[in-house]
PDB file of C-alpha atoms in Angstrom:
ATOM      1  CA  GLN A 255      14.104  -2.869  13.149  1.00  0.00           C
ATOM      2  CA  VAL A 256      11.591  -3.339  10.457  1.00  0.00           C
ATOM      3  CA  GLN A 257      12.356  -3.541   6.738  1.00  0.00           C
ATOM      4  CA  LEU A 258       9.774  -3.355   3.970  1.00  0.00           C
ATOM      5  CA  VAL A 259      10.423  -4.512   0.395  1.00  0.00           C
ATOM      6  CA  GLU A 260       7.959  -3.875  -2.330  1.00  0.00           C
ATOM      7  CA  SER A 261       7.588  -5.937  -5.535  1.00  0.00           C
ATOM      8  CA  GLY A 262       5.236  -6.554  -8.485  1.00  0.00           C
ATOM      9  CA  GLY A 263       5.426  -3.178 -10.214  1.00  0.00           C
ATOM     10  CA  GLY A 264       5.611  -2.932 -14.039  1.00  0.00           C
ATOM     11  CA  LEU A 265       3.945  -1.815 -17.209  1.00  0.00           C
ATOM     12  CA  VAL A 266       0.361  -2.414 -17.804  1.00  0.00           C
ATOM     13  CA  GLN A 267      -2.294  -1.009 -20.213  1.00  0.00           C
ATOM     14  CA  ALA A 268      -5.270   0.953 -19.016  1.00  0.00           C
ATOM     15  CA  GLY A 269      -8.034  -1.280 -17.824  1.00  0.00           C
ATOM     16  CA  GLY A 270      -5.523  -4.036 -16.760  1.00  0.00           C
ATOM     17  CA  SER A 271      -4.646  -5.377 -13.364  1.00  0.00           C
ATOM     18  CA  LEU A 272      -1.583  -5.662 -11.278  1.00  0.00           C
ATOM     19  CA  ARG A 273      -0.762  -7.028  -7.851  1.00  0.00           C
ATOM     20  CA  LEU A 274       1.881  -5.525  -5.613  1.00  0.00           C
ATOM     21  CA  SER A 275       3.405  -7.239  -2.666  1.00  0.00           C
ATOM     22  CA  CYS A 276       5.129  -5.966   0.463  1.00  0.00           C
ATOM     23  CA  ALA A 277       7.305  -8.195   2.552  1.00  0.00           C
ATOM     24  CA  ALA A 278       8.235  -7.258   6.068  1.00  0.00           C
ATOM     25  CA  SER A 279      11.301  -8.585   7.745  1.00  0.00           C
ATOM     26  CA  GLY A 280      13.280  -7.926  10.936  1.00  0.00           C
ATOM     27  CA  ARG A 281      11.400  -6.960  14.026  1.00  0.00           C
ATOM     28  CA  THR A 282       7.686  -7.827  13.625  1.00  0.00           C
ATOM     29  CA  SER A 283       4.582  -7.073  15.694  1.00  0.00           C
ATOM     30  CA  SER A 284       0.990  -8.144  15.882  1.00  0.00           C
ATOM     31  CA  SER A 285      -0.031  -4.442  16.274  1.00  0.00           C
ATOM     32  CA  TYR A 286       1.230  -2.958  12.988  1.00  0.00           C
ATOM     33  CA  ILE A 287      -0.897  -0.953  10.619  1.00  0.00           C
ATOM     34  CA  MET A 288       0.269  -1.278   7.113  1.00  0.00           C
ATOM     35  CA  GLY A 289      -0.621   0.686   3.942  1.00  0.00           C
ATOM     36  CA  TRP A 290       0.230   1.767   0.458  1.00  0.00           C
ATOM     37  CA  PHE A 291       1.050   5.257  -0.736  1.00  0.00           C
ATOM     38  CA  ARG A 292       2.095   6.550  -4.166  1.00  0.00           C
ATOM     39  CA  GLN A 293       3.950   9.393  -5.678  1.00  0.00           C
ATOM     40  CA  ALA A 294       3.688  10.523  -9.230  1.00  0.00           C
ATOM     41  CA  PRO A 295       6.338  12.728 -10.852  1.00  0.00           C
ATOM     42  CA  GLY A 296       6.164  16.297  -9.711  1.00  0.00           C
ATOM     43  CA  LYS A 297       3.503  15.513  -7.081  1.00  0.00           C
ATOM     44  CA  GLU A 298       3.497  14.819  -3.382  1.00  0.00           C
ATOM     45  CA  ARG A 299       3.199  11.331  -1.889  1.00  0.00           C
ATOM     46  CA  GLU A 300      -0.414  10.533  -1.368  1.00  0.00           C
ATOM     47  CA  PHE A 301      -2.333   7.961   0.658  1.00  0.00           C
ATOM     48  CA  VAL A 302      -3.918   5.064  -1.177  1.00  0.00           C
ATOM     49  CA  THR A 303      -5.061   2.539   1.405  1.00  0.00           C
ATOM     50  CA  ALA A 304      -4.381   1.162   4.862  1.00  0.00           C
ATOM     51  CA  ILE A 305      -5.249  -1.974   6.878  1.00  0.00           C
ATOM     52  CA  SER A 306      -5.159  -3.006  10.465  1.00  0.00           C
ATOM     53  CA  TRP A 307      -3.365  -6.067  11.683  1.00  0.00           C
ATOM     54  CA  SER A 308      -6.468  -8.200  11.858  1.00  0.00           C
ATOM     55  CA  GLY A 309      -7.730  -6.923   8.544  1.00  0.00           C
ATOM     56  CA  SER A 310     -11.012  -5.842   9.977  1.00  0.00           C
ATOM     57  CA  ILE A 311     -10.443  -2.032   9.448  1.00  0.00           C
ATOM     58  CA  ILE A 312      -9.576  -0.935   6.008  1.00  0.00           C
ATOM     59  CA  ARG A 313      -9.305   2.554   4.512  1.00  0.00           C
ATOM     60  CA  TYR A 314      -9.162   3.651   0.911  1.00  0.00           C
ATOM     61  CA  SER A 315      -8.750   6.890  -0.782  1.00  0.00           C
ATOM     62  CA  ASP A 316     -11.688   8.033  -2.949  1.00  0.00           C
ATOM     63  CA  SER A 317      -9.646   7.821  -6.028  1.00  0.00           C
ATOM     64  CA  VAL A 318      -9.017   3.995  -5.756  1.00  0.00           C
ATOM     65  CA  LYS A 319     -12.075   2.796  -3.804  1.00  0.00           C
ATOM     66  CA  GLY A 320     -13.873   0.115  -5.796  1.00  0.00           C
ATOM     67  CA  ARG A 321     -10.833  -0.643  -7.942  1.00  0.00           C
ATOM     68  CA  PHE A 322      -8.057  -1.484  -5.480  1.00  0.00           C
ATOM     69  CA  THR A 323      -8.112  -4.117  -2.672  1.00  0.00           C
ATOM     70  CA  ILE A 324      -5.646  -4.270   0.206  1.00  0.00           C
ATOM     71  CA  SER A 325      -5.089  -7.546   2.073  1.00  0.00           C
ATOM     72  CA  ARG A 326      -2.478  -9.048   4.344  1.00  0.00           C
ATOM     73  CA  ASP A 327      -1.179 -12.517   5.222  1.00  0.00           C
ATOM     74  CA  ASN A 328       0.274 -12.194   8.613  1.00  0.00           C
ATOM     75  CA  ALA A 329       1.749 -15.680   8.486  1.00  0.00           C
ATOM     76  CA  LYS A 330       3.920 -14.551   5.620  1.00  0.00           C
ATOM     77  CA  ASN A 331       4.340 -10.962   6.949  1.00  0.00           C
ATOM     78  CA  THR A 332       3.237  -9.760   3.587  1.00  0.00           C
ATOM     79  CA  VAL A 333       0.664  -7.111   2.530  1.00  0.00           C
ATOM     80  CA  TYR A 334      -0.777  -7.066  -0.995  1.00  0.00           C
ATOM     81  CA  LEU A 335      -2.442  -4.458  -3.211  1.00  0.00           C
ATOM     82  CA  GLN A 336      -4.607  -5.830  -5.946  1.00  0.00           C
ATOM     83  CA  MET A 337      -5.168  -3.097  -8.562  1.00  0.00           C
ATOM     84  CA  ASN A 338      -7.875  -3.521 -11.108  1.00  0.00           C
ATOM     85  CA  SER A 339      -9.299  -1.235 -13.788  1.00  0.00           C
ATOM     86  CA  LEU A 340      -6.063   0.678 -13.814  1.00  0.00           C
ATOM     87  CA  LYS A 341      -6.009   4.226 -15.257  1.00  0.00           C
ATOM     88  CA  PRO A 342      -3.111   6.230 -16.529  1.00  0.00           C
ATOM     89  CA  GLU A 343      -3.445   8.571 -13.544  1.00  0.00           C
ATOM     90  CA  ASP A 344      -2.531   5.518 -11.342  1.00  0.00           C
ATOM     91  CA  THR A 345       0.963   5.795 -12.713  1.00  0.00           C
ATOM     92  CA  ALA A 346       3.367   6.367  -9.811  1.00  0.00           C
ATOM     93  CA  VAL A 347       6.017   4.778  -7.535  1.00  0.00           C
ATOM     94  CA  TYR A 348       4.044   2.893  -4.942  1.00  0.00           C
ATOM     95  CA  TYR A 349       5.464   2.650  -1.488  1.00  0.00           C
ATOM     96  CA  CYS A 350       4.670   0.341   1.322  1.00  0.00           C
ATOM     97  CA  GLY A 351       4.463   1.844   4.840  1.00  0.00           C
ATOM     98  CA  ALA A 352       3.897   0.608   8.404  1.00  0.00           C
ATOM     99  CA  ARG A 353       3.498   1.917  11.950  1.00  0.00           C
ATOM    100  CA  TYR A 354       2.621   0.613  15.380  1.00  0.00           C
ATOM    101  CA  GLY A 355      -1.012   0.979  16.030  1.00  0.00           C
ATOM    102  CA  VAL A 356      -4.409  -0.566  16.061  1.00  0.00           C
ATOM    103  CA  VAL A 357      -6.815   1.638  14.139  1.00  0.00           C
ATOM    104  CA  PRO A 358      -5.795   3.286  10.877  1.00  0.00           C
ATOM    105  CA  THR A 359      -7.089   6.694  10.271  1.00  0.00           C
ATOM    106  CA  PRO A 360      -9.109   7.620   7.036  1.00  0.00           C
ATOM    107  CA  ASN A 361      -6.065   9.325   5.567  1.00  0.00           C
ATOM    108  CA  GLU A 362      -2.962   7.674   6.984  1.00  0.00           C
ATOM    109  CA  SER A 363       0.218   9.558   6.537  1.00  0.00           C
ATOM    110  CA  ALA A 364       2.398   9.117   9.722  1.00  0.00           C
ATOM    111  CA  MET A 365       4.023   5.806   8.895  1.00  0.00           C
ATOM    112  CA  THR A 366       7.232   4.989  10.734  1.00  0.00           C
ATOM    113  CA  TYR A 367       8.770   2.507   8.239  1.00  0.00           C
ATOM    114  CA  TRP A 368       8.839   2.788   4.467  1.00  0.00           C
ATOM    115  CA  GLY A 369       9.908   0.594   1.688  1.00  0.00           C
ATOM    116  CA  LYS A 370      11.907   1.880  -1.338  1.00  0.00           C
ATOM    117  CA  GLY A 371       9.010   1.764  -3.713  1.00  0.00           C
ATOM    118  CA  THR A 372       8.051  -0.040  -6.978  1.00  0.00           C
ATOM    119  CA  LEU A 373       7.182   1.651 -10.110  1.00  0.00           C
ATOM    120  CA  VAL A 374       3.754   1.173 -11.708  1.00  0.00           C
ATOM    121  CA  THR A 375       3.165   2.563 -15.235  1.00  0.00           C
ATOM    122  CA  VAL A 376      -0.210   2.458 -16.924  1.00  0.00           C
ATOM    123  CA  SER A 377      -0.251   3.247 -20.509  1.00  0.00           C
ATOM    124  CA  SER A 378      -3.356   4.679 -22.303  1.00  0.00           C
TER     125      SER A 378
END
């Protein structure tokens, strides 16, 4: 129905920047909330950020607010995550998620579709 493919992960030093992309294909909708989540080794998957279809409603976790920026280009069916001032604790597999809806909640977790993830490693 909907496929999500992340890209842009890699190795970066602390303080550096990285941009992740999530391309959606298959069935598309103008009412999809999309977001980013991450999972570090030995930890549960956690919410990072989410954005409404229009881009007017955006949520961030406290740990990334002010450093990460989510955006989307609906013409390209792509969502981006610009990560600045990266810290070693940001190291994780980053997953793109999506669900049908209008207003993302402060801590989105119930996504319907998931990508396979892209690894981000931040060295100190």
